Short mmCIF file of C-alpha atoms in Angstrom, two decimals:
data_model
loop_
_atom_site.label_atom_id
_atom_site.label_comp_id
_atom_site.label_asym_id
_atom_site.label_seq_id
_atom_site.Cartn_x
_atom_site.Cartn_y
_atom_site.Cartn_z
CA MET A 1 9.16 5.92 -10.49
CA ASN A 2 9.45 2.30 -9.44
CA PRO A 3 6.28 0.17 -9.52
CA ALA A 4 4.58 -0.59 -6.19
CA ILE A 5 5.84 -3.79 -4.54
CA ASN A 6 2.96 -6.26 -4.24
CA TYR A 7 4.82 -9.53 -4.90
CA CYS A 8 8.24 -10.88 -4.03
CA CYS A 9 10.51 -10.41 -7.06
CA HIS A 10 12.58 -13.36 -5.86
CA CYS A 11 9.97 -16.11 -5.32
CA GLY A 12 6.70 -14.56 -6.60
CA ALA A 13 4.68 -14.82 -3.35
CA ALA A 14 2.57 -11.91 -2.13
CA VAL A 15 4.50 -9.62 0.24
CA SER A 16 3.35 -7.96 3.43
CA GLN A 17 4.23 -4.44 4.54
CA ARG A 18 5.79 -4.62 7.99
CA VAL A 19 8.76 -3.45 10.04
CA PRO A 20 11.39 -6.22 10.02
CA ALA A 21 13.09 -7.18 13.30
CA GLY A 22 15.82 -4.66 14.14
CA ASP A 23 14.49 -2.14 11.61
CA THR A 24 12.45 1.02 12.11
CA LEU A 25 10.66 1.46 8.78
CA LEU A 26 7.91 -0.38 6.92
CA ARG A 27 9.34 -2.65 4.23
CA ALA A 28 7.87 -5.06 1.71
CA VAL A 29 8.72 -8.40 3.35
CA CYS A 30 8.22 -11.85 1.81
CA ASP A 31 6.92 -14.29 4.41
CA ALA A 32 7.52 -17.18 1.98
CA CYS A 33 11.25 -16.77 1.28
CA GLY A 34 12.23 -14.08 3.79
CA ALA A 35 13.43 -11.52 1.25
CA ILE A 36 13.20 -7.87 2.33
CA HIS A 37 12.64 -5.47 -0.55
CA TYR A 38 14.38 -2.20 0.30
CA GLN A 39 13.75 0.91 -1.75
CA ASN A 40 16.36 3.64 -1.66
CA PRO A 41 17.04 7.03 -3.28
CA LYS A 42 18.39 7.11 -6.80
CA LEU A 43 21.35 9.10 -8.05
CA VAL A 44 20.86 11.27 -11.15
CA VAL A 45 24.28 12.19 -12.54
CA GLY A 46 25.29 14.50 -15.36
CA SER A 47 27.65 17.16 -16.63
CA LEU A 48 27.85 20.86 -17.33
CA PRO A 49 29.91 20.87 -20.57
CA GLU A 50 31.76 24.12 -21.33
CA TRP A 51 33.10 25.36 -24.66
CA GLN A 52 34.76 28.77 -24.47
CA ASP A 53 32.11 31.01 -22.84
CA LYS A 54 29.22 28.70 -23.72
CA VAL A 55 27.56 25.70 -22.11
CA LEU A 56 25.88 22.75 -23.74
CA LEU A 57 22.19 22.22 -23.07
CA CYS A 58 19.77 19.55 -24.33
CA ARG A 59 16.08 19.98 -25.11
CA ARG A 60 14.20 16.95 -23.80
CA ALA A 61 12.34 14.62 -26.17
CA ILE A 62 10.71 12.61 -23.36
CA GLU A 63 8.57 13.10 -20.30
CA PRO A 64 8.85 14.48 -17.75
CA ARG A 65 9.28 18.02 -19.06
CA SER A 66 9.39 17.11 -22.75
CA GLY A 67 10.41 20.17 -24.78
CA LYS A 68 12.21 21.81 -21.83
CA TRP A 69 15.97 22.38 -21.58
CA THR A 70 18.38 20.57 -19.28
CA LEU A 71 21.98 19.51 -18.81
CA PRO A 72 22.85 16.00 -20.01
CA ALA A 73 22.07 13.76 -17.01
CA GLY A 74 20.27 10.59 -16.04
CA PHE A 75 20.05 7.71 -13.61
CA MET A 76 23.36 6.22 -12.51
CA GLU A 77 23.64 2.53 -13.41
CA ASN A 78 24.97 -0.33 -11.33
CA HIS A 79 28.71 -1.03 -11.65
CA GLU A 80 29.76 2.45 -12.71
CA THR A 81 31.43 5.34 -10.89
CA LEU A 82 29.92 8.82 -10.56
CA PRO A 83 32.17 10.37 -13.27
CA GLU A 84 31.60 7.37 -15.55
CA ALA A 85 27.86 7.95 -15.20
CA ALA A 86 28.29 11.66 -16.01
CA MET A 87 30.30 10.85 -19.14
CA ARG A 88 27.90 8.10 -20.31
CA GLU A 89 24.88 10.33 -19.92
CA THR A 90 26.60 13.14 -21.84
CA ILE A 91 27.27 10.73 -24.70
CA GLU A 92 23.74 9.29 -24.59
CA GLU A 93 21.85 12.58 -24.45
CA ALA A 94 24.08 14.82 -26.59
CA CYS A 95 26.46 12.46 -28.44
CA ALA A 96 29.13 14.74 -26.99
CA GLN A 97 32.68 13.92 -25.95
CA VAL A 98 33.72 15.56 -22.69
CA GLU A 99 36.49 15.47 -20.18
CA ILE A 100 34.82 15.21 -16.78
CA GLY A 101 36.20 17.62 -14.18
CA ALA A 102 35.31 18.18 -10.53
CA MET A 103 31.95 17.47 -8.97
CA TYR A 104 30.12 20.78 -9.00
CA THR A 105 26.66 20.43 -7.42
CA LEU A 106 25.14 17.71 -5.25
CA ILE A 107 21.49 18.34 -4.47
CA SER A 108 19.08 16.24 -2.39
CA VAL A 109 15.50 16.17 -3.68
CA PRO A 110 13.84 14.24 -0.86
CA HIS A 111 10.20 14.40 -2.00
CA ILE A 112 11.12 12.36 -5.08
CA SER A 113 13.86 10.35 -3.31
CA GLN A 114 16.61 11.47 -5.66
CA VAL A 115 20.08 12.99 -5.33
CA HIS A 116 21.31 14.97 -8.33
CA ALA A 117 25.06 15.26 -8.99
CA ILE A 118 26.46 17.47 -11.75
CA TYR A 119 30.11 17.56 -12.77
CA ARG A 120 31.94 20.37 -14.51
CA ALA A 121 33.11 19.16 -17.91
CA ARG A 122 35.14 20.36 -20.90
CA LEU A 123 33.56 19.76 -24.29
CA LEU A 124 36.29 18.22 -26.43
CA THR A 125 34.86 18.71 -29.94
CA LEU A 126 31.92 20.48 -31.60
CA ASP A 127 30.77 17.13 -32.95
CA TYR A 128 27.58 16.75 -30.90
CA SER A 129 24.00 15.87 -31.83
CA PRO A 130 20.72 14.90 -30.16
CA GLY A 131 20.56 11.42 -28.62
CA ILE A 132 17.35 9.39 -28.70
CA GLU A 133 15.87 11.18 -25.66
CA THR A 134 16.84 14.66 -26.92
CA LEU A 135 15.19 16.97 -29.48
CA GLU A 136 18.00 19.48 -29.84
CA VAL A 137 21.47 20.20 -28.46
CA ALA A 138 22.79 23.75 -28.31
CA LEU A 139 25.82 25.68 -27.08
CA LEU A 140 24.45 28.74 -25.36
CA ALA A 141 25.94 31.93 -23.97
CA GLU A 142 24.67 33.23 -20.64
CA HIS A 143 22.21 35.68 -22.23
CA GLU A 144 20.77 32.85 -24.33
CA ILE A 145 19.89 30.53 -21.41
CA PRO A 146 16.11 29.86 -21.52
CA TRP A 147 15.63 30.37 -17.78
CA GLU A 148 11.85 30.02 -18.01
CA ASP A 149 12.16 26.73 -19.86
CA ILE A 150 14.68 24.82 -17.75
CA ALA A 151 13.27 21.36 -17.08
CA PHE A 152 14.38 20.83 -13.47
CA ARG A 153 15.08 23.10 -10.51
CA THR A 154 18.32 21.28 -9.71
CA ILE A 155 19.59 22.18 -13.19
CA ALA A 156 18.50 25.83 -12.91
CA LEU A 157 20.25 26.02 -9.52
CA THR A 158 23.40 24.48 -10.99
CA LEU A 159 23.42 27.02 -13.85
CA ARG A 160 22.84 29.91 -11.42
CA HIS A 161 25.81 28.75 -9.34
CA PHE A 162 27.89 28.44 -12.51
CA TYR A 163 27.31 32.00 -13.67
CA ALA A 164 27.73 33.43 -10.18
CA ASP A 165 30.97 31.51 -9.66
CA ARG A 166 32.27 32.46 -13.10
CA LYS A 167 31.62 36.12 -12.34
CA ALA A 168 33.39 35.74 -8.99
CA GLY A 169 36.26 33.87 -10.62
CA ASN A 170 36.00 31.01 -8.14
CA PHE A 171 34.23 27.69 -8.75
CA GLY A 172 33.28 25.97 -5.52
CA PHE A 173 31.44 22.74 -4.76
CA HIS A 174 27.80 23.37 -3.90
CA THR A 175 25.39 21.22 -1.95
CA ALA A 176 21.72 21.96 -1.44
CA GLU A 177 18.35 20.40 -0.79
CA LEU A 178 15.28 21.25 -2.82
CA ARG A 179 11.84 20.79 -1.27
CA PRO A 180 8.56 20.85 -3.21
CA ASN A 181 7.66 24.21 -4.68
CA GLY A 182 5.64 26.14 -2.14
CA SER A 183 7.18 24.33 0.84
CA PRO A 184 8.55 26.65 3.56
CA LEU A 185 11.86 24.84 3.09
CA ALA A 186 11.90 25.10 -0.73
CA GLY A 187 15.36 25.77 -2.01
CA ARG A 188 16.94 26.08 1.43
CA PRO A 189 20.66 25.63 0.92
CA GLU A 190 22.49 23.00 2.96
CA SER A 191 25.78 24.79 2.80
CA MET B 1 22.47 -7.06 -1.62
CA ASN B 2 19.07 -7.05 -3.28
CA PRO B 3 17.48 -10.41 -4.16
CA ALA B 4 17.56 -11.50 -7.82
CA ILE B 5 14.53 -10.37 -9.84
CA ASN B 6 12.64 -13.43 -11.10
CA TYR B 7 9.07 -12.17 -10.79
CA CYS B 8 7.33 -8.84 -11.32
CA CYS B 9 6.92 -7.15 -7.92
CA HIS B 10 3.92 -5.28 -9.31
CA CYS B 11 1.75 -8.07 -10.80
CA GLY B 12 3.57 -11.29 -9.83
CA ALA B 13 4.19 -12.64 -13.36
CA ALA B 14 7.57 -14.09 -14.32
CA VAL B 15 9.88 -11.47 -15.83
CA SER B 16 12.22 -11.77 -18.79
CA GLN B 17 15.70 -10.26 -19.01
CA ARG B 18 15.87 -8.09 -22.12
CA VAL B 19 16.85 -4.66 -23.38
CA PRO B 20 13.73 -2.45 -23.44
CA ALA B 21 13.07 -0.28 -26.52
CA GLY B 22 15.23 2.84 -26.37
CA ASP B 23 17.46 1.37 -23.67
CA THR B 24 20.97 -0.11 -23.89
CA LEU B 25 21.10 -2.45 -20.87
CA LEU B 26 19.44 -5.71 -19.89
CA ARG B 27 16.55 -5.13 -17.51
CA ALA B 28 14.03 -7.36 -15.79
CA VAL B 29 10.92 -6.62 -17.87
CA CYS B 30 7.38 -7.84 -17.16
CA ASP B 31 5.66 -8.91 -20.36
CA ALA B 32 2.35 -9.15 -18.49
CA CYS B 33 2.02 -5.62 -17.09
CA GLY B 34 4.91 -3.83 -18.84
CA ALA B 35 6.77 -2.82 -15.68
CA ILE B 36 10.53 -2.41 -16.05
CA HIS B 37 12.48 -3.20 -12.88
CA TYR B 38 15.54 -0.93 -12.78
CA GLN B 39 18.32 -1.56 -10.30
CA ASN B 40 20.58 1.35 -9.41
CA PRO B 41 23.47 2.12 -7.08
CA LYS B 42 22.75 2.78 -3.43
CA LEU B 43 24.00 5.67 -1.33
CA VAL B 44 25.68 4.88 1.99
CA VAL B 45 25.78 8.04 4.09
CA GLY B 46 27.41 8.78 7.42
CA SER B 47 29.39 11.17 9.55
CA LEU B 48 32.84 11.72 11.00
CA PRO B 49 32.00 13.10 14.46
CA GLU B 50 34.71 15.17 16.11
CA TRP B 51 35.16 16.00 19.80
CA GLN B 52 38.25 18.10 20.57
CA ASP B 53 41.11 16.12 18.97
CA LYS B 54 39.19 12.84 18.90
CA VAL B 55 36.81 11.16 16.47
CA LEU B 56 33.93 8.81 17.22
CA LEU B 57 34.14 5.29 15.84
CA CYS B 58 31.74 2.35 16.13
CA ARG B 59 32.60 -1.34 16.36
CA ARG B 60 30.19 -3.31 14.21
CA ALA B 61 27.83 -5.87 15.76
CA ILE B 62 26.60 -7.18 12.37
CA GLU B 63 27.96 -8.60 9.15
CA PRO B 64 29.67 -7.66 6.99
CA ARG B 65 32.82 -7.06 9.04
CA SER B 66 31.31 -7.75 12.43
CA GLY B 67 33.80 -6.73 15.15
CA LYS B 68 35.58 -4.22 12.92
CA TRP B 69 35.56 -0.44 13.40
CA THR B 70 33.78 2.10 11.23
CA LEU B 71 32.24 5.55 11.18
CA PRO B 72 28.48 5.71 11.80
CA ALA B 73 26.94 5.25 8.33
CA GLY B 74 24.31 3.27 6.49
CA PHE B 75 21.93 3.15 3.55
CA MET B 76 20.13 6.40 2.75
CA GLU B 77 16.35 6.02 2.95
CA ASN B 78 13.68 7.34 0.60
CA HIS B 79 12.36 10.83 1.40
CA GLU B 80 15.41 12.08 3.27
CA THR B 81 18.24 14.43 2.36
CA LEU B 82 21.91 13.48 2.47
CA PRO B 83 22.61 15.34 5.75
CA GLU B 84 19.41 13.97 7.29
CA ALA B 85 20.65 10.47 6.43
CA ALA B 86 24.05 11.21 8.00
CA MET B 87 22.42 12.45 11.20
CA ARG B 88 19.93 9.55 11.40
CA GLU B 89 22.67 6.97 10.95
CA THR B 90 24.79 8.63 13.64
CA ILE B 91 21.87 8.42 16.05
CA GLU B 92 21.05 4.81 15.08
CA GLU B 93 24.61 3.45 15.25
CA ALA B 94 26.05 5.50 18.11
CA CYS B 95 23.07 7.14 19.86
CA ALA B 96 25.11 10.32 19.35
CA GLN B 97 23.87 13.86 18.79
CA VAL B 98 25.85 15.69 16.13
CA GLU B 99 25.73 18.88 14.14
CA ILE B 100 26.30 17.87 10.53
CA GLY B 101 28.85 20.02 8.69
CA ALA B 102 30.14 19.95 5.13
CA MET B 103 30.25 16.89 2.94
CA TYR B 104 33.78 15.54 3.29
CA THR B 105 34.27 12.43 1.12
CA LEU B 106 32.22 11.01 -1.76
CA ILE B 107 33.55 7.69 -3.00
CA SER B 108 32.26 5.47 -5.82
CA VAL B 109 32.55 1.74 -5.17
CA PRO B 110 31.41 0.42 -8.55
CA HIS B 111 31.97 -3.32 -8.03
CA ILE B 112 29.34 -3.28 -5.30
CA SER B 113 27.21 -0.53 -6.93
CA GLN B 114 27.48 1.83 -3.99
CA VAL B 115 28.44 5.46 -3.43
CA HIS B 116 29.68 6.34 0.06
CA ALA B 117 29.23 9.89 1.36
CA ILE B 118 30.70 11.01 4.69
CA TYR B 119 30.02 14.38 6.32
CA ARG B 120 32.16 16.17 8.85
CA ALA B 121 30.25 16.51 12.10
CA ARG B 122 30.58 18.05 15.53
CA LEU B 123 29.70 15.80 18.44
CA LEU B 124 27.40 17.84 20.68
CA THR B 125 27.54 15.83 23.91
CA LEU B 126 29.46 12.89 25.38
CA ASP B 127 26.17 11.05 25.87
CA TYR B 128 26.65 8.31 23.26
CA SER B 129 26.23 4.54 23.39
CA PRO B 130 26.08 1.54 21.05
CA GLY B 131 22.99 1.23 18.84
CA ILE B 132 21.52 -2.17 18.01
CA GLU B 133 24.01 -2.80 15.17
CA THR B 134 27.02 -1.63 17.22
CA LEU B 135 29.12 -3.43 19.86
CA GLU B 136 31.04 -0.45 21.16
CA VAL B 137 31.40 3.29 20.56
CA ALA B 138 34.67 5.07 21.31
CA LEU B 139 36.25 8.50 21.01
CA LEU B 140 39.74 7.89 19.70
CA ALA B 141 42.83 10.03 19.22
CA GLU B 142 44.85 9.60 16.03
CA HIS B 143 47.36 7.24 17.63
CA GLU B 144 44.50 5.06 18.88
CA ILE B 145 42.87 4.45 15.46
CA PRO B 146 42.81 0.67 14.82
CA TRP B 147 44.01 0.99 11.20
CA GLU B 148 44.26 -2.77 10.75
CA ASP B 149 40.70 -3.25 11.95
CA ILE B 150 38.78 -0.63 9.96
CA ALA B 151 35.74 -2.34 8.41
CA PHE B 152 35.65 -0.63 5.00
CA ARG B 153 38.23 0.91 2.68
CA THR B 154 36.06 3.99 2.12
CA ILE B 155 36.16 4.66 5.86
CA ALA B 156 39.92 4.13 6.09
CA LEU B 157 40.40 6.52 3.15
CA THR B 158 38.14 9.10 4.81
CA LEU B 159 40.13 8.89 8.04
CA ARG B 160 43.43 9.16 6.16
CA HIS B 161 42.18 12.32 4.43
CA PHE B 162 41.02 13.67 7.77
CA TYR B 163 44.38 13.35 9.49
CA ALA B 164 46.29 14.63 6.45
CA ASP B 165 43.96 17.63 6.13
CA ARG B 166 44.10 18.35 9.84
CA LYS B 167 47.90 18.34 9.72
CA ALA B 168 47.79 20.66 6.69
CA GLY B 169 45.24 22.90 8.40
CA ASN B 170 42.92 22.74 5.40
CA PHE B 171 39.88 20.48 5.06
CA GLY B 172 38.88 19.96 1.43
CA PHE B 173 36.17 17.90 -0.22
CA HIS B 174 37.52 14.61 -1.52
CA THR B 175 36.15 12.35 -4.23
CA ALA B 176 37.55 8.97 -5.19
CA GLU B 177 36.70 5.61 -6.68
CA LEU B 178 37.68 2.35 -5.06
CA ARG B 179 38.05 -0.77 -7.22
CA PRO B 180 38.31 -4.32 -5.86
CA ASN B 181 41.47 -5.03 -3.91
CA GLY B 182 44.12 -6.26 -6.30
CA SER B 183 42.63 -4.43 -9.29
CA PRO B 184 45.13 -2.28 -11.21
CA LEU B 185 42.75 0.63 -10.60
CA ALA B 186 42.35 -0.05 -6.86
CA GLY B 187 42.19 3.17 -4.92
CA ARG B 188 42.83 5.39 -7.92
CA PRO B 189 41.67 8.86 -6.90
CA GLU B 190 39.17 10.66 -9.11
CA SER B 191 40.35 14.08 -8.14
#
């Protein structure tokens, strides 16, 4: 979560919250230097690494959801492409070498202003190990997936698509939006 | 473009540029309150509205590329989904009502830290008009597309895919990365 904007990061003056000319939303505006401080959704990008009939999962060493299982993924950085971000995160979280394939799921999570993108990936070697934000890395068969201990709903949805598509013999590209748990729109698919 | 980070937007102290513990990249870090000011790529989201054999284009009233033609698109806002962003931008830029369809192109533009996402869309009525950032809105047939005056390469690539797919009778989902013009990697497709 980004810190609240109270001061102008450019000149240090206090900002005001107002709708700039020609805009429709409240922004943090600096009346001293004129800077407008936009805040926009963040991309979380990762991979679903496959090895034979197994997939690679990571058990998280950090909050949120420390101790829970996830796919290797994290915030996209400036100056990289989507597949570069997926590969970097797979290296950082699981010290794993992968060949990044097609984009597999792209899920809007509007209540936390994130978009999660997961690529299919081929694990290239069995030489993997936990990165600094990971407790444990494991290759798991479908019956070994800890469904009750998956850290994020976007990851559980991605894994459900994966096993359904594998059974059907046809891997599509899936988009969705996930609302807060308990919302009437929770989990409503976009397409 | 976001302003340079010189001061902490949370507490107003001067920041230092350093690599936080457990991180690998330089960040603007506040030594007074501990806030870390991450900067991440922005999503630009829009639509490709179709009406019979024509598509809706907008001529830009603002920089960059004022006077050039584009699809209705803009920065995704916090708390919205990707298709909601596509629909909002279509209303803002072209005052046009559309039904948003499938995601069509998703293009990384790493040198400007952006990801551009364009949805297919069905124009619902002919009641459209220029929004505040638009000079002119037009429904154009393929032979009328002003290829030399398209504002952004991601939009030109999206339109090229559209006409190729329409000719082939099969609309796929296309991902790509666009490097700076003149780069050896310029326009290299991801998939």
